[in-house]
Coordinates of C-alpha atoms and ligand atoms in Angstrom, one line a residue:
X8 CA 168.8 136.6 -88.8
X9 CA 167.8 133.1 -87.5
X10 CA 169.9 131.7 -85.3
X11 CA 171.6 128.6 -85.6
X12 CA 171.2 127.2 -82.3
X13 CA 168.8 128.1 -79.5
X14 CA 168.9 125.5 -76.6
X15 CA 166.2 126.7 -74.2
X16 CA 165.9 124.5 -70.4
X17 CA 167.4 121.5 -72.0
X18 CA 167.3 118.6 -69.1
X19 CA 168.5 114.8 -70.1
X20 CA 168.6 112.1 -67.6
X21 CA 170.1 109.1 -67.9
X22 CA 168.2 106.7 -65.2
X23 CA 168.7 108.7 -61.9
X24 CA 171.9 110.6 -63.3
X25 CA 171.4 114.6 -64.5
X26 CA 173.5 114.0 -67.6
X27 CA 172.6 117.8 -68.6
X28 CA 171.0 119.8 -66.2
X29 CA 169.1 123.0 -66.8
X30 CA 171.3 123.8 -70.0
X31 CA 170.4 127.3 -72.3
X32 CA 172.5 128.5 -75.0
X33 CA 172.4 130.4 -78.1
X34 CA 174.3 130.3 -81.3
X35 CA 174.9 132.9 -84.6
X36 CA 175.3 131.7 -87.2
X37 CA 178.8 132.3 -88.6
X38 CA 179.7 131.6 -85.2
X39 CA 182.6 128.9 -84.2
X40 CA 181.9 127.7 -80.9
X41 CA 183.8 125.2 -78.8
X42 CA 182.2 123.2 -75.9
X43 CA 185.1 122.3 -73.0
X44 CA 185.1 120.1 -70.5
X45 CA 186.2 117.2 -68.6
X46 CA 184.8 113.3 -69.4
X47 CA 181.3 112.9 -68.4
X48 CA 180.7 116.6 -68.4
X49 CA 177.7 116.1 -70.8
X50 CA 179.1 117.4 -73.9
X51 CA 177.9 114.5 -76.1
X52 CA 174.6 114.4 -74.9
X53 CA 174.2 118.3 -75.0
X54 CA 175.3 117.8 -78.7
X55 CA 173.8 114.9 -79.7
X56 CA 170.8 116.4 -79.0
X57 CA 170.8 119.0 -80.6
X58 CA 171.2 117.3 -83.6
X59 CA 168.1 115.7 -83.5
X60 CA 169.5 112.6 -82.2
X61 CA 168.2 112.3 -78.7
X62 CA 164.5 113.5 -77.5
X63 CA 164.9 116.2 -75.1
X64 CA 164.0 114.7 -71.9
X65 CA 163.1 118.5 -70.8
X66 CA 163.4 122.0 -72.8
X67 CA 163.4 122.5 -75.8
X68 CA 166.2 123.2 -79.0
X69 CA 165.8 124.6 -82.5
X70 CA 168.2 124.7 -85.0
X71 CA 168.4 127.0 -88.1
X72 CA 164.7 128.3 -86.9
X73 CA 163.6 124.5 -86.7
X74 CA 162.6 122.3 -83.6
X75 CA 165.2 119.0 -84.1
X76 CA 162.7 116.7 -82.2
X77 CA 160.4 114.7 -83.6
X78 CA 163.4 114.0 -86.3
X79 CA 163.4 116.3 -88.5
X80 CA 164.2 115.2 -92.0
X81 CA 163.9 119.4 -93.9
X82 CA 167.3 119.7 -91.2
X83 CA 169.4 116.5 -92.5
X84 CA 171.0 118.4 -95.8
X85 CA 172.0 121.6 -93.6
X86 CA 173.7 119.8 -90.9
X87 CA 177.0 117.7 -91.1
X88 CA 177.4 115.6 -88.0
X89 CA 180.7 113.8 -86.9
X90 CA 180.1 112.0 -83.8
X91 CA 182.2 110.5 -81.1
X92 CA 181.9 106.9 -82.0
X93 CA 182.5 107.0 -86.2
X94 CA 180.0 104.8 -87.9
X95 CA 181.0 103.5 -91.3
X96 CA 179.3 101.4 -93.8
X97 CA 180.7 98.3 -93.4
X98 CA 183.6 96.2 -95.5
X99 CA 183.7 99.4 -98.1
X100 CA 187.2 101.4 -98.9
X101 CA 187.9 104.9 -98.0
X102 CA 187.0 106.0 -101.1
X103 CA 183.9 103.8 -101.3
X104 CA 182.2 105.6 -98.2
X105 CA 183.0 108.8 -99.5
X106 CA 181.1 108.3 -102.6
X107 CA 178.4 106.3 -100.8
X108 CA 178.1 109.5 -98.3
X109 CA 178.2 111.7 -101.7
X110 CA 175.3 109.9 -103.1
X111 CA 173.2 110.5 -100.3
X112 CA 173.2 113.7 -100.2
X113 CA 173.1 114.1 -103.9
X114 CA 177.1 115.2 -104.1
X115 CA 179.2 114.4 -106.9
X116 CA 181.5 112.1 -106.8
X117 CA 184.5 114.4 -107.5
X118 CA 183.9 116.1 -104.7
X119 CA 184.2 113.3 -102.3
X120 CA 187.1 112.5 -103.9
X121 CA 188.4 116.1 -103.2
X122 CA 187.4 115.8 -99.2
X123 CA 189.5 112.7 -99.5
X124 CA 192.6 114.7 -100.4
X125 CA 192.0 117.9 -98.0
X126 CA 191.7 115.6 -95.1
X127 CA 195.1 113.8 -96.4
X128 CA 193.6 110.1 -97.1
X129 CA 194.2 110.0 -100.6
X130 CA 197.2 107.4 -99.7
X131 CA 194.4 105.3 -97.7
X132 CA 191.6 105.7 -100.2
X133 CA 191.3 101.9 -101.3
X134 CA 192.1 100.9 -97.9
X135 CA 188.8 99.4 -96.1
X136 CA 187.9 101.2 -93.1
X137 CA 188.5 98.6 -90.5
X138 CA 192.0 98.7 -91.6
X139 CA 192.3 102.5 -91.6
X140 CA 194.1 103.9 -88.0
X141 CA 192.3 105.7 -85.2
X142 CA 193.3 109.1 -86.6
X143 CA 192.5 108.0 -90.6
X144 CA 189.5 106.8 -89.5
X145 CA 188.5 110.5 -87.5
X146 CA 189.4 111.8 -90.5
X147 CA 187.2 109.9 -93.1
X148 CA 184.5 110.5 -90.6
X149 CA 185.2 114.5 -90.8
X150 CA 185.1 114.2 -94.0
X151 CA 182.0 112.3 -94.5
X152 CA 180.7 114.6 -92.0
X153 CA 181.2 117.7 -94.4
X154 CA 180.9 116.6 -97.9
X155 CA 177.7 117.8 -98.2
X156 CA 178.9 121.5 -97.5
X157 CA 176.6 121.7 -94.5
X158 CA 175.4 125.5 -93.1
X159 CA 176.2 123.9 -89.7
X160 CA 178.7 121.3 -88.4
X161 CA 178.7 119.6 -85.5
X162 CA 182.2 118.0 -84.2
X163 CA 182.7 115.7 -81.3
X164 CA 186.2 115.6 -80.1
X165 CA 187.4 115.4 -83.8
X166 CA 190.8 116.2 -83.0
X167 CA 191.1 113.5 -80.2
X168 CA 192.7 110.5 -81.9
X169 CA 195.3 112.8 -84.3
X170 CA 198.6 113.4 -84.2
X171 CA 199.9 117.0 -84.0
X172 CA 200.3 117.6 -87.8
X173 CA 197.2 116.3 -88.7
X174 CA 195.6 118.5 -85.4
X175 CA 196.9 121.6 -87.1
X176 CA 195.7 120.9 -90.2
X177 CA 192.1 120.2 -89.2
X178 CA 192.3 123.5 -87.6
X179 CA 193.2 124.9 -90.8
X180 CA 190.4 123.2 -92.1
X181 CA 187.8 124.1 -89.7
X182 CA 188.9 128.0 -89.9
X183 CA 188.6 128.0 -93.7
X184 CA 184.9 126.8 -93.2
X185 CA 184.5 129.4 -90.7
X186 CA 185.5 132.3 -93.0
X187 CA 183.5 131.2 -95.5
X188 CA 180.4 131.8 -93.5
X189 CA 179.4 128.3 -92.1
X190 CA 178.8 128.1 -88.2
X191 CA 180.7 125.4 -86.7
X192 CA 180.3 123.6 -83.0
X193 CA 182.8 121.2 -81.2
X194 CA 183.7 119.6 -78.1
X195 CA 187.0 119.3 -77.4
X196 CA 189.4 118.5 -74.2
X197 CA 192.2 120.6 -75.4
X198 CA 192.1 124.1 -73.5
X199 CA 194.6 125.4 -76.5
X200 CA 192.2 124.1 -79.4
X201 CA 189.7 126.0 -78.1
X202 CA 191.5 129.1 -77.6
X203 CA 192.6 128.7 -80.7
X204 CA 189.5 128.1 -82.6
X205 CA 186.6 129.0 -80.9
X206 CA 184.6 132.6 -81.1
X207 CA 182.8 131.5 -77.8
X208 CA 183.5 128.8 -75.7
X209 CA 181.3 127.1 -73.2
X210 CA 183.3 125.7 -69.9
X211 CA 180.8 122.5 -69.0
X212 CA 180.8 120.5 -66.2
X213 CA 178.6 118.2 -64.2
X214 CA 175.4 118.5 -67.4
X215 CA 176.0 122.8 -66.5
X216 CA 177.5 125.6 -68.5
X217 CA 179.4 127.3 -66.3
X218 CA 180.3 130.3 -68.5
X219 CA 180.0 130.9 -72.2
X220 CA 182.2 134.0 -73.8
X221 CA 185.0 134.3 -75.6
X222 CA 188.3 132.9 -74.5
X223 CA 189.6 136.3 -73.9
X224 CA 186.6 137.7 -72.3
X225 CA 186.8 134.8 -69.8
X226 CA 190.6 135.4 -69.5
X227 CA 190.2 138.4 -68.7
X228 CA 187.0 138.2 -66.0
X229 CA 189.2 135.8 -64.3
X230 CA 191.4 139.0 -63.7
X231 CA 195.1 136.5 -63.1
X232 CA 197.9 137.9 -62.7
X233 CA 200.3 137.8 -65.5
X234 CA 203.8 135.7 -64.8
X235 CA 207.3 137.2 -66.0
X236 CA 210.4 135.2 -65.9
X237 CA 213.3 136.8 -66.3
X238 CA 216.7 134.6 -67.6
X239 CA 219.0 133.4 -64.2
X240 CA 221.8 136.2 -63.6
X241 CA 219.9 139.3 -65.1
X242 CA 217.9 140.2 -61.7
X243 CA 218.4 140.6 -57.7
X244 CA 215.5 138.8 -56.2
X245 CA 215.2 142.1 -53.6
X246 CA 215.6 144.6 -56.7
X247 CA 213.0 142.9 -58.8
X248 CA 210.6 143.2 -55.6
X249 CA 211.2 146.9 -56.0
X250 CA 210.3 147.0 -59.6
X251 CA 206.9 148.7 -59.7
X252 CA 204.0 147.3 -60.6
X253 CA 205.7 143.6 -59.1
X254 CA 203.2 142.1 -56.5
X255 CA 205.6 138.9 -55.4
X256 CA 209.0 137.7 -56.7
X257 CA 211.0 134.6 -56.6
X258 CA 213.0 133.0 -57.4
X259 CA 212.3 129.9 -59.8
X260 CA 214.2 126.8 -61.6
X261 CA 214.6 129.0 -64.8
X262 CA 215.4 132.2 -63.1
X263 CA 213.3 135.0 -61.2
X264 CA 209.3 135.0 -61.3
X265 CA 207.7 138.6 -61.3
X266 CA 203.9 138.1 -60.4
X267 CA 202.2 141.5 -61.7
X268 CA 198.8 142.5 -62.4
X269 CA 200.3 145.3 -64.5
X270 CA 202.7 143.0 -67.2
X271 CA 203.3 146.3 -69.4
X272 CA 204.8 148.3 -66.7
X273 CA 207.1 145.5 -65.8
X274 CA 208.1 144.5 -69.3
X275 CA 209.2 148.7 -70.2
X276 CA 211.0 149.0 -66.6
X277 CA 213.0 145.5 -67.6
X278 CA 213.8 147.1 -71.3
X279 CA 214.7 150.4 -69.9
X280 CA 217.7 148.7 -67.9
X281 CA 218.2 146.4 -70.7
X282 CA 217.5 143.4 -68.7
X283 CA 214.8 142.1 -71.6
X284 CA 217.1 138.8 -72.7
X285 CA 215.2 135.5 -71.7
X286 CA 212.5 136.9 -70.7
X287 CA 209.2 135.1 -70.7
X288 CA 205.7 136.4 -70.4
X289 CA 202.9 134.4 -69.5
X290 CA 199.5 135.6 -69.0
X291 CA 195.9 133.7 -68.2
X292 CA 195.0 131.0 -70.5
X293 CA 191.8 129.1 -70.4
X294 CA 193.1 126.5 -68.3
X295 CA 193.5 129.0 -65.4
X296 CA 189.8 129.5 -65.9
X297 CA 188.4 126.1 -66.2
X298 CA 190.3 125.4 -62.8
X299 CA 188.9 128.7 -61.3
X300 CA 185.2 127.3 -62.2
X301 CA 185.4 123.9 -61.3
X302 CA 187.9 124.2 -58.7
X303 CA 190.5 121.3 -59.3
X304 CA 192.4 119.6 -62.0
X305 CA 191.4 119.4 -65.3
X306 CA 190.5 115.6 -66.5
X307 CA 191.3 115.3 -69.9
Ligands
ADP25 N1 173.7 105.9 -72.8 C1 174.0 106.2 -71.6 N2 173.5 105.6 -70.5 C2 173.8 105.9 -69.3 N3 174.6 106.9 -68.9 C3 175.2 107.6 -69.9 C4 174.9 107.3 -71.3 N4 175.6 108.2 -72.1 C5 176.2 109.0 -71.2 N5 176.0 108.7 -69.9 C6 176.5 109.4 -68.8 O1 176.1 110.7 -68.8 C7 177.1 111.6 -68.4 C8 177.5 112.6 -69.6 O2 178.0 111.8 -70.6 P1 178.5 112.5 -72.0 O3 177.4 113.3 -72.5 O4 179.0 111.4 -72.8 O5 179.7 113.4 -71.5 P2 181.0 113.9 -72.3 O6 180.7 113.8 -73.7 O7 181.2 115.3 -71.7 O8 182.1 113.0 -71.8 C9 178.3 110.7 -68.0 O9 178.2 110.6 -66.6 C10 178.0 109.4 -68.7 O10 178.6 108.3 -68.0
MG26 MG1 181.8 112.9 -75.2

């Protein structure tokens, strides 16, 4: 089967600065793939171009079997692009851009006004855009981005400017796409989005892909201890250090902390002596990898 994206070598300069340096990567199609990383990492001009909107300054990119540069037109009705800075026509309702978007692509009209409902505008849909929220606005611009039922969809940061409820529900969104067979790719800052979401996930930083796997794949190469916390008053600091399987104890602000590389074995010896209440288990997440790779905080 073709692949969706092939990035081979991909070098963009900006001036003197290495936006993306020396980038490669591949994409299935069917695939849902999350780019993460801090501001300035690259991820918009990785993703800008390959969606045909930047000229390769070095490498090369194909997309559904297609070179994106020079513009390619055959690529336009596959795509659906929602980019970092929305772009509206100007002065026209919600509802308006939806239809004009529609139009373009040939869509009917009912099924804009059908986006406008799963992506919760239909409140907002006479409401012009330069009176629509930051979060309404990412919205319409999802939308717009997907009316055309695109094979592929290209997201930057679209959950960035929502509130929580309308965060899950994009997820919800996004995952239905997924499952019905479309590849999706998005940036995103949020380390539990992608963990979420994402099939694969590319840790960028500095215009390099550090790693690309799946969140649990890269979990689990990072090889981190798992953390249990066990409720105040259940557990002797010096008996938990006896537990087997428990590297280091002590003891924290919500009780004691077993450190173990072995969280099963802890977790049964705890149930055995029916000291199981409160207890908290907390393994590797993504974030302990993105600070493993780059090596200090994560800049969201
Ligand atoms: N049009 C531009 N002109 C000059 N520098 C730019 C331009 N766009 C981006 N940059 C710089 O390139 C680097 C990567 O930017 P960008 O791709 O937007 O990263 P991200 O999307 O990960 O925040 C940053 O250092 C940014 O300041
Ligand atoms: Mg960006």
């Amino acid at each position: 089967m073709t692949r969706a994206i092939e990035v081979e070598n991909l070098t963009m300069t900006y001036g003197t600065l290495r936006a993306v340096d020396d980038v490669s990567l591949s994409v299935e199609q069917g695939e849902f793939v999350g780019i993460l990383g801090p501001n300035g990492a690259g991820k918009t001009t990785t993703l800008e171009t390959i969606e045909g909107l930047r000229r390769p300054d070095r490498g090369s990119v194909t997309v559904l079997g297609q070179p994106v540069w020079p513009r390619n037109a055959g690529l336009l009705p596959r795509i659906g692009v929602q980019l970092q800075a929305s772009s509206f026509f100007e002065r026209l309702t919600a509802r308006e851009q939806m239809h004009t978007f529609a139009a373009l692509y040939g869509v009917r009209t009912s099924v804009a006004d059908d986006w406008l409902e799963r992506v919760g505008l239909v409140d907002k849909a006479d409401t012009r855009v330069e009176d629509l929220s930051g979060g309404q606005t990412q919205r319409l611009s999802i939308a717009s981005a997907l009316v055309h039922d695109p094979e592929l969809v290209f997201l930057d940061e679209p959950t960035a400017a929502l509130d929580p409820q309308a965060r899950r529900n994009l997820w919800d969104l996004l995952s239905g796409l997924n499952d019905s067979g479309r590849t999706v790719v998005l940036t995103t800052h949020y380390m539990d989005e992608a963990e979420v979401l994402c099939d694969r996930v590319a840790i960028m930083d500095s215009g390099r892909i550090l790693q690309f796997d799946s969140p649990s794949a890269l979990i689990r190469r990072l090889d981190a201890p798992a953390r249990i916390t066990v409720a105040p008053g259940q557990l002797q600091l010096d008996e938990a250090r006896r537990i087997d399987g428990v590297d280091e104890a002590a003891e924290g602000s919500d009780g004691v902390v077993l450190v173990t590389r072995q969280p099963t074995v802890v977790v049964s010896r705890l149930a055995e002596t029916d000291q199981l209440d409160g207890v908290r288990v907390q393994t590797g997440t993504l974030e302990d990898v993105f600070l493993d790779l780059t090596g200090r905080e994560y800049r969201a």
